[in-house]
Amino acid sequence: MVSTLACENGMVLGQQKTDCKSNEITAIPVLLDLLEIKGCLITIDAMGCPKAIAHKILNKEANYLLALKGNQAMLFSQVEKLLGPEISRPCQDGTLFQETDYQRNREEYRCCIVTNDMSQIPTAANWPMLTTFEVIISYRKEKGKVSKELNFRYYISSATLTAEELAASAREHWSIENGLHWKPDVGMKEDDCRIRRNGASEIMAGVRHVAMNRLQSETSFKKGVRAKQMKAIRNTDYLEKVIFDK
């Protein structure tokens, strides 16, 4: 199942089931056709990096920010070669952004670098409206121990982004792991569901997303999804508030 998350408000906007003998590459264009995305920045992981998907996003009058990995081998190698030396060079205003994130016992340092120089990437001409190349270099310090290796994440975009804008967009995309995976599993016990008959699993996935959206929209009770579920079970007035209040 491929789903779309509006990161700013944490709402699932749509979903599309993948074919039995296919994968997300065929489902993503179908899902994009269902959505009004004009003026939005669409972020997708490396699975959604084919040129056809980039064309589809642009045709819907939106911009793309796509993770770049080895499945686009030639472009990846050229971007890696271009941005690698930038780590040790002075960067112009807006092309470098650094931040540190503190969460409980974990500290993560991130350095974001962007470039709009298309002249050194011959493969860029084959991509629609490709404007920006980006890399995020990070390492973690957890419980006093520093990770031994740097983590490099590469991106391509049709939008002209500063390094700070890239960092913010990448953070929002990483929130999908929490908003689309962790919360349904913990709050809705999705991974424990054994419904398989006909299209029932697809229907139940949609029901969970609707329920998740309604629970997250209800803000009078300042607790997590699981706590809101338990309150709705015990209190019919609160259940009606979750279902009907705008």
XYZ file of C-alpha atoms in Angstrom:
246
model
C 0.000 0.000 0.000
C 1.341 3.433 -1.017
C 0.050 6.384 1.017
C 0.403 10.152 0.865
C 1.026 12.153 4.027
C 0.576 15.920 4.337
C 3.530 16.535 6.642
C 2.452 19.940 7.959
C -0.711 18.592 9.587
C 0.118 14.874 9.745
C -2.913 13.860 7.666
C -3.090 10.938 5.230
C -4.569 12.271 1.986
C -4.810 9.115 -0.097
C -3.623 5.569 -0.671
C -3.167 3.169 -3.555
C -2.706 -0.576 -3.432
C 0.245 -1.990 -5.369
C -0.391 -4.714 -7.929
C 0.383 -8.256 -6.828
C 3.196 -8.591 -9.382
C 4.435 -5.003 -9.230
C 5.687 -2.439 -6.700
C 5.409 1.207 -5.705
C 6.686 2.478 -9.072
C 3.370 1.679 -10.762
C 1.215 2.720 -7.797
C 2.740 6.189 -7.253
C 1.538 7.709 -10.589
C -1.990 6.391 -9.968
C -1.989 7.937 -6.494
C -0.705 11.263 -7.836
C -3.611 11.355 -10.282
C -6.020 11.228 -7.338
C -4.515 14.251 -5.567
C -4.570 18.022 -6.032
C -0.900 18.904 -5.517
C -0.534 22.192 -7.375
C 2.122 24.355 -5.727
C 3.300 21.586 -3.378
C 6.757 20.080 -2.901
C 6.396 16.296 -3.293
C 9.043 14.247 -1.476
C 9.527 10.560 -2.309
C 12.218 8.075 -1.346
C 14.556 6.486 -3.899
C 11.881 4.042 -5.104
C 10.024 7.009 -6.604
C 12.998 8.431 -8.494
C 12.195 7.357 -12.120
C 11.903 10.206 -14.651
C 8.280 9.296 -15.430
C 7.266 10.089 -11.841
C 9.159 13.389 -11.958
C 7.274 14.258 -15.179
C 3.964 13.330 -13.549
C 4.608 15.667 -10.586
C 5.585 18.564 -12.856
C 2.521 18.019 -15.046
C 0.415 18.441 -11.895
C 2.098 21.869 -11.400
C 4.086 20.757 -8.349
C 7.795 20.358 -7.616
C 9.633 17.170 -6.713
C 12.296 16.396 -4.110
C 13.503 12.844 -4.703
C 16.014 10.770 -2.762
C 18.850 9.646 -5.026
C 20.527 6.257 -4.658
C 22.180 3.577 -6.765
C 19.042 2.745 -8.753
C 19.913 5.852 -10.799
C 23.536 4.801 -11.023
C 24.955 7.328 -13.513
C 23.267 10.369 -12.007
C 24.122 9.207 -8.497
C 27.828 8.799 -9.285
C 28.024 12.233 -10.920
C 26.251 13.982 -8.032
C 28.382 12.133 -5.495
C 31.543 13.213 -7.317
C 30.361 16.832 -7.513
C 29.202 17.279 -3.930
C 31.854 15.179 -2.199
C 34.606 17.835 -2.478
C 32.158 20.533 -1.291
C 32.444 19.199 2.254
C 35.906 20.751 2.608
C 35.250 23.925 0.571
C 33.915 27.304 1.693
C 30.230 27.540 0.677
C 28.301 30.569 -0.541
C 25.380 32.059 1.383
C 22.390 29.743 1.377
C 24.285 26.698 0.119
C 25.331 25.415 3.556
C 23.235 24.789 6.639
C 24.199 23.007 9.857
C 21.998 21.867 12.721
C 22.085 19.649 15.783
C 19.099 17.657 16.964
C 18.769 16.519 20.589
C 16.341 13.711 21.474
C 16.612 11.989 24.832
C 19.914 10.097 24.820
C 20.617 10.792 21.149
C 22.356 13.745 19.547
C 22.490 14.043 15.749
C 24.568 16.519 13.781
C 23.559 17.321 10.188
C 25.273 19.377 7.501
C 23.218 20.217 4.383
C 24.845 21.370 1.140
C 23.070 22.385 -2.073
C 24.242 23.400 -5.537
C 22.490 24.670 -8.637
C 25.478 24.055 -10.927
C 24.111 21.783 -13.660
C 27.151 22.198 -15.925
C 29.157 19.448 -14.189
C 26.355 16.879 -14.305
C 25.881 15.761 -17.948
C 23.023 13.423 -17.003
C 21.019 16.347 -15.605
C 19.894 17.264 -19.122
C 17.858 14.039 -19.250
C 15.801 15.004 -16.189
C 12.762 17.307 -16.353
C 13.287 20.749 -14.820
C 16.134 19.508 -12.613
C 17.371 22.561 -10.728
C 19.048 21.549 -7.480
C 21.366 18.835 -6.187
C 21.636 18.277 -2.453
C 23.506 16.203 0.085
C 22.912 15.820 3.822
C 25.863 14.517 5.855
C 25.077 13.350 9.363
C 26.443 11.420 12.318
C 24.988 10.405 15.648
C 26.129 10.504 19.224
C 24.083 8.076 21.291
C 24.646 7.509 25.005
C 28.025 9.213 24.712
C 29.209 7.053 21.789
C 29.816 8.684 18.389
C 28.912 6.704 15.255
C 32.031 5.612 13.390
C 30.772 6.435 9.888
C 29.239 9.516 8.307
C 25.845 9.042 6.697
C 25.370 10.622 3.242
C 21.894 11.225 1.760
C 21.613 12.647 -1.752
C 18.597 14.407 -3.274
C 17.531 16.004 -6.554
C 14.826 18.647 -6.922
C 12.993 20.755 -9.483
C 12.662 23.496 -6.851
C 15.413 26.031 -6.160
C 16.060 25.240 -2.502
C 18.448 26.743 0.018
C 20.307 24.370 2.302
C 18.033 25.313 5.199
C 14.906 24.623 3.112
C 16.337 21.253 2.105
C 16.985 20.356 5.744
C 13.407 21.250 6.696
C 11.901 19.292 3.781
C 14.055 16.241 4.514
C 13.008 16.302 8.191
C 9.359 16.434 7.160
C 9.857 13.450 4.855
C 11.530 11.460 7.633
C 8.432 12.112 9.759
C 6.578 9.703 7.452
C 8.197 6.843 9.349
C 6.408 8.020 12.478
C 3.172 9.276 10.940
C 2.533 6.442 8.483
C 4.312 3.468 9.996
C 4.913 3.729 13.732
C 1.591 5.305 14.777
C -0.682 2.871 12.867
C 1.336 -0.073 14.171
C 1.396 1.032 17.808
C -1.967 2.806 17.946
C -3.977 0.616 15.576
C -2.013 -2.660 15.891
C -1.745 -2.748 12.094
C 1.091 -5.283 11.938
C -0.923 -7.707 14.081
C -3.915 -7.626 11.729
C -4.422 -10.942 9.889
C -7.277 -9.863 7.598
C -6.406 -11.134 4.111
C -9.689 -12.058 2.390
C -10.265 -10.395 -1.010
C -9.819 -6.610 -0.657
C -10.463 -6.476 3.084
C -6.874 -5.561 3.983
C -6.986 -2.538 1.660
C -10.337 -1.422 3.097
C -9.089 -1.764 6.678
C -5.961 0.236 5.858
C -8.207 3.051 4.637
C -10.361 2.843 7.755
C -7.267 3.086 9.965
C -6.068 6.175 8.108
C -9.468 7.859 8.493
C -9.511 7.010 12.207
C -5.938 8.262 12.603
C -6.805 11.539 10.879
C -9.826 12.102 13.114
C -7.927 11.302 16.312
C -5.065 13.618 15.389
C -7.482 16.419 14.452
C -9.037 16.328 17.928
C -6.822 18.577 20.053
C -8.829 19.187 23.243
C -7.346 16.042 24.822
C -3.568 16.467 24.823
C -2.537 12.832 24.608
C -1.339 10.323 22.030
C -3.440 8.307 19.604
C -3.648 5.261 21.870
C -4.839 7.302 24.852
C -7.453 9.044 22.696
C -8.703 5.650 21.493
C -9.134 4.426 25.056
C -10.990 7.600 26.055
C -13.299 7.278 23.017
C -14.092 3.679 24.026
C -15.120 4.764 27.524
C -16.791 8.092 26.727
C -19.426 8.316 23.960
C -19.478 12.138 24.145
C -15.760 12.211 23.379
C -16.251 9.598 20.619
C -18.832 11.846 18.951
C -16.460 14.798 19.305
C -13.700 12.864 17.495
C -16.018 11.741 14.701
C -18.109 14.862 14.042
C -16.163 17.950 15.139
C -14.324 19.812 12.390
